Amino acid sequence: MKNYHLKSIFIFIIAMAIIQNNAAFSPPTKASSNEQMMLKMNVDDDDDDISRKKISIQEFLDTPTIDPDEILEASRTDETNSASSPLLTWFAELVKNDYNTAEALYVGIYFSILVVLTQELLRWQIYGSGYVPFVGSRSHGMF
């Protein structure tokens, strides 16, 4: 049984290494002139359709999830706005003032949530119908 856990940990470490090598943490950039020209062309070829889909996916991936300028503007204009929470305003100011720290904090929280969800999915797989979500370790003789 311990061999199974070592294999899962090994696979998890390899997956994290692959993700880390493929991740690019940089502010979004505008589309290059070649991409803009491809968007303007109106050719009905299959290759052109595929390239447009690639460009639209790239534009989707380049859009920021949190726009600090918009959040800070909303918090300054309307103090009673319930859509702009103090935590979100604090994070927007952190992004503007110290981008690297904000990025590390965001990534840390994001991956922490992913790890917790992955652990719960693994527990669900192991325990099957006896699974109770988000409960501490149980004595099923696992370790």
PDB file of C-alpha atoms in Angstrom:
ATOM      1  CA  MET A   1       0.000   0.000   0.000  1.00  0.00           C
ATOM      2  CA  LYS A   2       2.893   2.365   0.739  1.00  0.00           C
ATOM      3  CA  ASN A   3       4.236   1.766  -2.758  1.00  0.00           C
ATOM      4  CA  TYR A   4       0.994   3.173  -4.163  1.00  0.00           C
ATOM      5  CA  HIS A   5       1.431   6.378  -2.166  1.00  0.00           C
ATOM      6  CA  LEU A   6       5.045   6.782  -3.193  1.00  0.00           C
ATOM      7  CA  LYS A   7       4.032   6.423  -6.843  1.00  0.00           C
ATOM      8  CA  SER A   8       1.305   9.057  -6.450  1.00  0.00           C
ATOM      9  CA  ILE A   9       3.687  11.471  -4.748  1.00  0.00           C
ATOM     10  CA  PHE A  10       6.290  10.870  -7.465  1.00  0.00           C
ATOM     11  CA  ILE A  11       3.709  11.536 -10.207  1.00  0.00           C
ATOM     12  CA  PHE A  12       2.563  14.687  -8.390  1.00  0.00           C
ATOM     13  CA  ILE A  13       6.145  15.998  -8.135  1.00  0.00           C
ATOM     14  CA  ILE A  14       6.767  15.342 -11.832  1.00  0.00           C
ATOM     15  CA  ALA A  15       3.507  17.111 -12.753  1.00  0.00           C
ATOM     16  CA  MET A  16       4.466  20.136 -10.637  1.00  0.00           C
ATOM     17  CA  ALA A  17       7.901  20.255 -12.315  1.00  0.00           C
ATOM     18  CA  ILE A  18       6.285  20.193 -15.757  1.00  0.00           C
ATOM     19  CA  ILE A  19       3.828  22.922 -14.774  1.00  0.00           C
ATOM     20  CA  GLN A  20       6.631  25.046 -13.347  1.00  0.00           C
ATOM     21  CA  ASN A  21       8.698  24.720 -16.526  1.00  0.00           C
ATOM     22  CA  ASN A  22       5.742  25.613 -18.753  1.00  0.00           C
ATOM     23  CA  ALA A  23       4.409  28.479 -16.651  1.00  0.00           C
ATOM     24  CA  ALA A  24       5.159  32.009 -17.773  1.00  0.00           C
ATOM     25  CA  PHE A  25       4.339  34.661 -15.213  1.00  0.00           C
ATOM     26  CA  SER A  26       4.333  37.993 -16.962  1.00  0.00           C
ATOM     27  CA  PRO A  27       1.841  40.783 -17.456  1.00  0.00           C
ATOM     28  CA  PRO A  28      -0.385  40.366 -20.512  1.00  0.00           C
ATOM     29  CA  THR A  29       0.941  41.666 -23.795  1.00  0.00           C
ATOM     30  CA  LYS A  30      -0.832  43.066 -26.823  1.00  0.00           C
ATOM     31  CA  ALA A  31      -1.233  40.966 -29.949  1.00  0.00           C
ATOM     32  CA  SER A  32       1.656  41.218 -32.387  1.00  0.00           C
ATOM     33  CA  SER A  33       1.211  42.839 -35.771  1.00  0.00           C
ATOM     34  CA  ASN A  34       1.196  39.419 -37.465  1.00  0.00           C
ATOM     35  CA  GLU A  35      -1.654  38.262 -35.241  1.00  0.00           C
ATOM     36  CA  GLN A  36      -3.578  41.473 -35.904  1.00  0.00           C
ATOM     37  CA  MET A  37      -3.109  41.045 -39.661  1.00  0.00           C
ATOM     38  CA  MET A  38      -4.349  37.463 -39.422  1.00  0.00           C
ATOM     39  CA  LEU A  39      -7.460  38.659 -37.617  1.00  0.00           C
ATOM     40  CA  LYS A  40      -8.163  41.233 -40.358  1.00  0.00           C
ATOM     41  CA  MET A  41      -7.762  38.755 -43.194  1.00  0.00           C
ATOM     42  CA  ASN A  42     -11.047  37.240 -44.280  1.00  0.00           C
ATOM     43  CA  VAL A  43     -10.063  34.026 -46.044  1.00  0.00           C
ATOM     44  CA  ASP A  44     -12.316  30.989 -45.846  1.00  0.00           C
ATOM     45  CA  ASP A  45      -9.549  28.373 -45.728  1.00  0.00           C
ATOM     46  CA  ASP A  46      -9.479  25.801 -42.951  1.00  0.00           C
ATOM     47  CA  ASP A  47      -5.977  26.898 -41.969  1.00  0.00           C
ATOM     48  CA  ASP A  48      -7.151  30.475 -41.531  1.00  0.00           C
ATOM     49  CA  ASP A  49     -10.072  29.326 -39.384  1.00  0.00           C
ATOM     50  CA  ILE A  50      -7.723  27.330 -37.180  1.00  0.00           C
ATOM     51  CA  SER A  51      -5.348  30.276 -36.820  1.00  0.00           C
ATOM     52  CA  ARG A  52      -8.251  32.546 -35.797  1.00  0.00           C
ATOM     53  CA  LYS A  53      -9.254  30.043 -33.134  1.00  0.00           C
ATOM     54  CA  LYS A  54      -5.674  29.974 -31.857  1.00  0.00           C
ATOM     55  CA  ILE A  55      -5.595  33.757 -31.726  1.00  0.00           C
ATOM     56  CA  SER A  56      -8.914  33.970 -29.888  1.00  0.00           C
ATOM     57  CA  ILE A  57      -7.664  31.418 -27.356  1.00  0.00           C
ATOM     58  CA  GLN A  58      -4.472  33.444 -26.951  1.00  0.00           C
ATOM     59  CA  GLU A  59      -6.481  36.636 -26.400  1.00  0.00           C
ATOM     60  CA  PHE A  60      -8.604  34.843 -23.810  1.00  0.00           C
ATOM     61  CA  LEU A  61      -5.492  33.656 -21.985  1.00  0.00           C
ATOM     62  CA  ASP A  62      -3.951  37.147 -22.129  1.00  0.00           C
ATOM     63  CA  THR A  63      -6.926  38.896 -20.518  1.00  0.00           C
ATOM     64  CA  PRO A  64      -6.193  39.665 -16.865  1.00  0.00           C
ATOM     65  CA  THR A  65      -8.471  38.041 -14.281  1.00  0.00           C
ATOM     66  CA  ILE A  66      -8.064  40.969 -11.922  1.00  0.00           C
ATOM     67  CA  ASP A  67      -7.776  44.505 -13.271  1.00  0.00           C
ATOM     68  CA  PRO A  68      -6.315  46.533 -10.393  1.00  0.00           C
ATOM     69  CA  ASP A  69      -7.006  49.904 -12.046  1.00  0.00           C
ATOM     70  CA  GLU A  70     -10.705  49.109 -12.402  1.00  0.00           C
ATOM     71  CA  ILE A  71     -10.985  47.805  -8.828  1.00  0.00           C
ATOM     72  CA  LEU A  72      -9.190  50.797  -7.320  1.00  0.00           C
ATOM     73  CA  GLU A  73     -11.271  53.235  -9.371  1.00  0.00           C
ATOM     74  CA  ALA A  74     -14.478  51.566  -8.225  1.00  0.00           C
ATOM     75  CA  SER A  75     -13.375  51.652  -4.587  1.00  0.00           C
ATOM     76  CA  ARG A  76     -12.449  55.349  -4.796  1.00  0.00           C
ATOM     77  CA  THR A  77     -15.636  56.519  -6.498  1.00  0.00           C
ATOM     78  CA  ASP A  78     -18.140  54.605  -4.380  1.00  0.00           C
ATOM     79  CA  GLU A  79     -17.167  53.884  -0.778  1.00  0.00           C
ATOM     80  CA  THR A  80     -20.370  51.890  -0.099  1.00  0.00           C
ATOM     81  CA  ASN A  81     -20.001  49.639  -3.137  1.00  0.00           C
ATOM     82  CA  SER A  82     -20.507  46.048  -1.986  1.00  0.00           C
ATOM     83  CA  ALA A  83     -18.922  44.648  -5.174  1.00  0.00           C
ATOM     84  CA  SER A  84     -15.506  45.972  -4.145  1.00  0.00           C
ATOM     85  CA  SER A  85     -14.505  44.191  -0.951  1.00  0.00           C
ATOM     86  CA  PRO A  86     -11.695  45.514   1.255  1.00  0.00           C
ATOM     87  CA  LEU A  87      -9.687  42.336   0.594  1.00  0.00           C
ATOM     88  CA  LEU A  88      -9.993  42.782  -3.167  1.00  0.00           C
ATOM     89  CA  THR A  89      -9.024  46.458  -2.874  1.00  0.00           C
ATOM     90  CA  TRP A  90      -6.008  45.509  -0.738  1.00  0.00           C
ATOM     91  CA  PHE A  91      -4.935  42.922  -3.304  1.00  0.00           C
ATOM     92  CA  ALA A  92      -5.358  45.431  -6.171  1.00  0.00           C
ATOM     93  CA  GLU A  93      -3.138  47.910  -4.330  1.00  0.00           C
ATOM     94  CA  LEU A  94      -0.596  45.148  -3.740  1.00  0.00           C
ATOM     95  CA  VAL A  95      -0.600  44.334  -7.468  1.00  0.00           C
ATOM     96  CA  LYS A  96       0.020  47.992  -8.304  1.00  0.00           C
ATOM     97  CA  ASN A  97       2.737  48.498  -5.668  1.00  0.00           C
ATOM     98  CA  ASP A  98       4.523  45.122  -5.528  1.00  0.00           C
ATOM     99  CA  TYR A  99       3.619  42.898  -8.474  1.00  0.00           C
ATOM    100  CA  ASN A 100       6.038  40.079  -7.589  1.00  0.00           C
ATOM    101  CA  THR A 101       4.682  39.642  -4.065  1.00  0.00           C
ATOM    102  CA  ALA A 102       1.092  39.764  -5.295  1.00  0.00           C
ATOM    103  CA  GLU A 103       1.882  37.193  -7.946  1.00  0.00           C
ATOM    104  CA  ALA A 104       3.534  34.863  -5.436  1.00  0.00           C
ATOM    105  CA  LEU A 105       0.597  35.249  -3.051  1.00  0.00           C
ATOM    106  CA  TYR A 106      -1.953  34.590  -5.803  1.00  0.00           C
ATOM    107  CA  VAL A 107      -0.106  31.525  -7.086  1.00  0.00           C
ATOM    108  CA  GLY A 108       0.401  30.186  -3.560  1.00  0.00           C
ATOM    109  CA  ILE A 109      -3.290  30.455  -2.726  1.00  0.00           C
ATOM    110  CA  TYR A 110      -4.303  29.044  -6.118  1.00  0.00           C
ATOM    111  CA  PHE A 111      -2.071  25.976  -5.810  1.00  0.00           C
ATOM    112  CA  SER A 112      -3.041  25.464  -2.155  1.00  0.00           C
ATOM    113  CA  ILE A 113      -6.675  25.233  -3.227  1.00  0.00           C
ATOM    114  CA  LEU A 114      -5.729  22.834  -6.024  1.00  0.00           C
ATOM    115  CA  VAL A 115      -3.764  20.613  -3.621  1.00  0.00           C
ATOM    116  CA  VAL A 116      -6.646  20.470  -1.132  1.00  0.00           C
ATOM    117  CA  LEU A 117      -9.121  19.587  -3.886  1.00  0.00           C
ATOM    118  CA  THR A 118      -6.745  16.955  -5.261  1.00  0.00           C
ATOM    119  CA  GLN A 119      -6.369  15.407  -1.806  1.00  0.00           C
ATOM    120  CA  GLU A 120     -10.130  15.269  -1.424  1.00  0.00           C
ATOM    121  CA  LEU A 121     -10.525  13.645  -4.850  1.00  0.00           C
ATOM    122  CA  LEU A 122      -7.902  11.060  -3.900  1.00  0.00           C
ATOM    123  CA  ARG A 123      -9.694  10.348  -0.623  1.00  0.00           C
ATOM    124  CA  TRP A 124     -12.951  10.006  -2.528  1.00  0.00           C
ATOM    125  CA  GLN A 125     -11.288   7.487  -4.846  1.00  0.00           C
ATOM    126  CA  ILE A 126      -9.800   5.506  -1.943  1.00  0.00           C
ATOM    127  CA  TYR A 127     -12.821   5.438   0.400  1.00  0.00           C
ATOM    128  CA  GLY A 128     -15.584   5.240  -2.219  1.00  0.00           C
ATOM    129  CA  SER A 129     -19.038   5.291  -0.651  1.00  0.00           C
ATOM    130  CA  GLY A 130     -17.581   5.808   2.842  1.00  0.00           C
ATOM    131  CA  TYR A 131     -16.113   9.164   1.834  1.00  0.00           C
ATOM    132  CA  VAL A 132     -16.989  12.193   3.948  1.00  0.00           C
ATOM    133  CA  PRO A 133     -15.737  15.458   2.411  1.00  0.00           C
ATOM    134  CA  PHE A 134     -13.235  17.681   4.241  1.00  0.00           C
ATOM    135  CA  VAL A 135     -12.938  15.547   7.361  1.00  0.00           C
ATOM    136  CA  GLY A 136      -9.557  14.933   8.955  1.00  0.00           C
ATOM    137  CA  SER A 137      -7.688  11.649   8.699  1.00  0.00           C
ATOM    138  CA  ARG A 138      -9.623   8.516   9.520  1.00  0.00           C
ATOM    139  CA  SER A 139      -8.298   5.272  10.922  1.00  0.00           C
ATOM    140  CA  HIS A 140      -8.620   2.961   7.934  1.00  0.00           C
ATOM    141  CA  GLY A 141      -5.121   1.605   8.401  1.00  0.00           C
ATOM    142  CA  MET A 142      -3.687   3.706   5.637  1.00  0.00           C
ATOM    143  CA  PHE A 143      -0.423   4.563   7.400  1.00  0.00           C
TER     144      PHE A 143
END
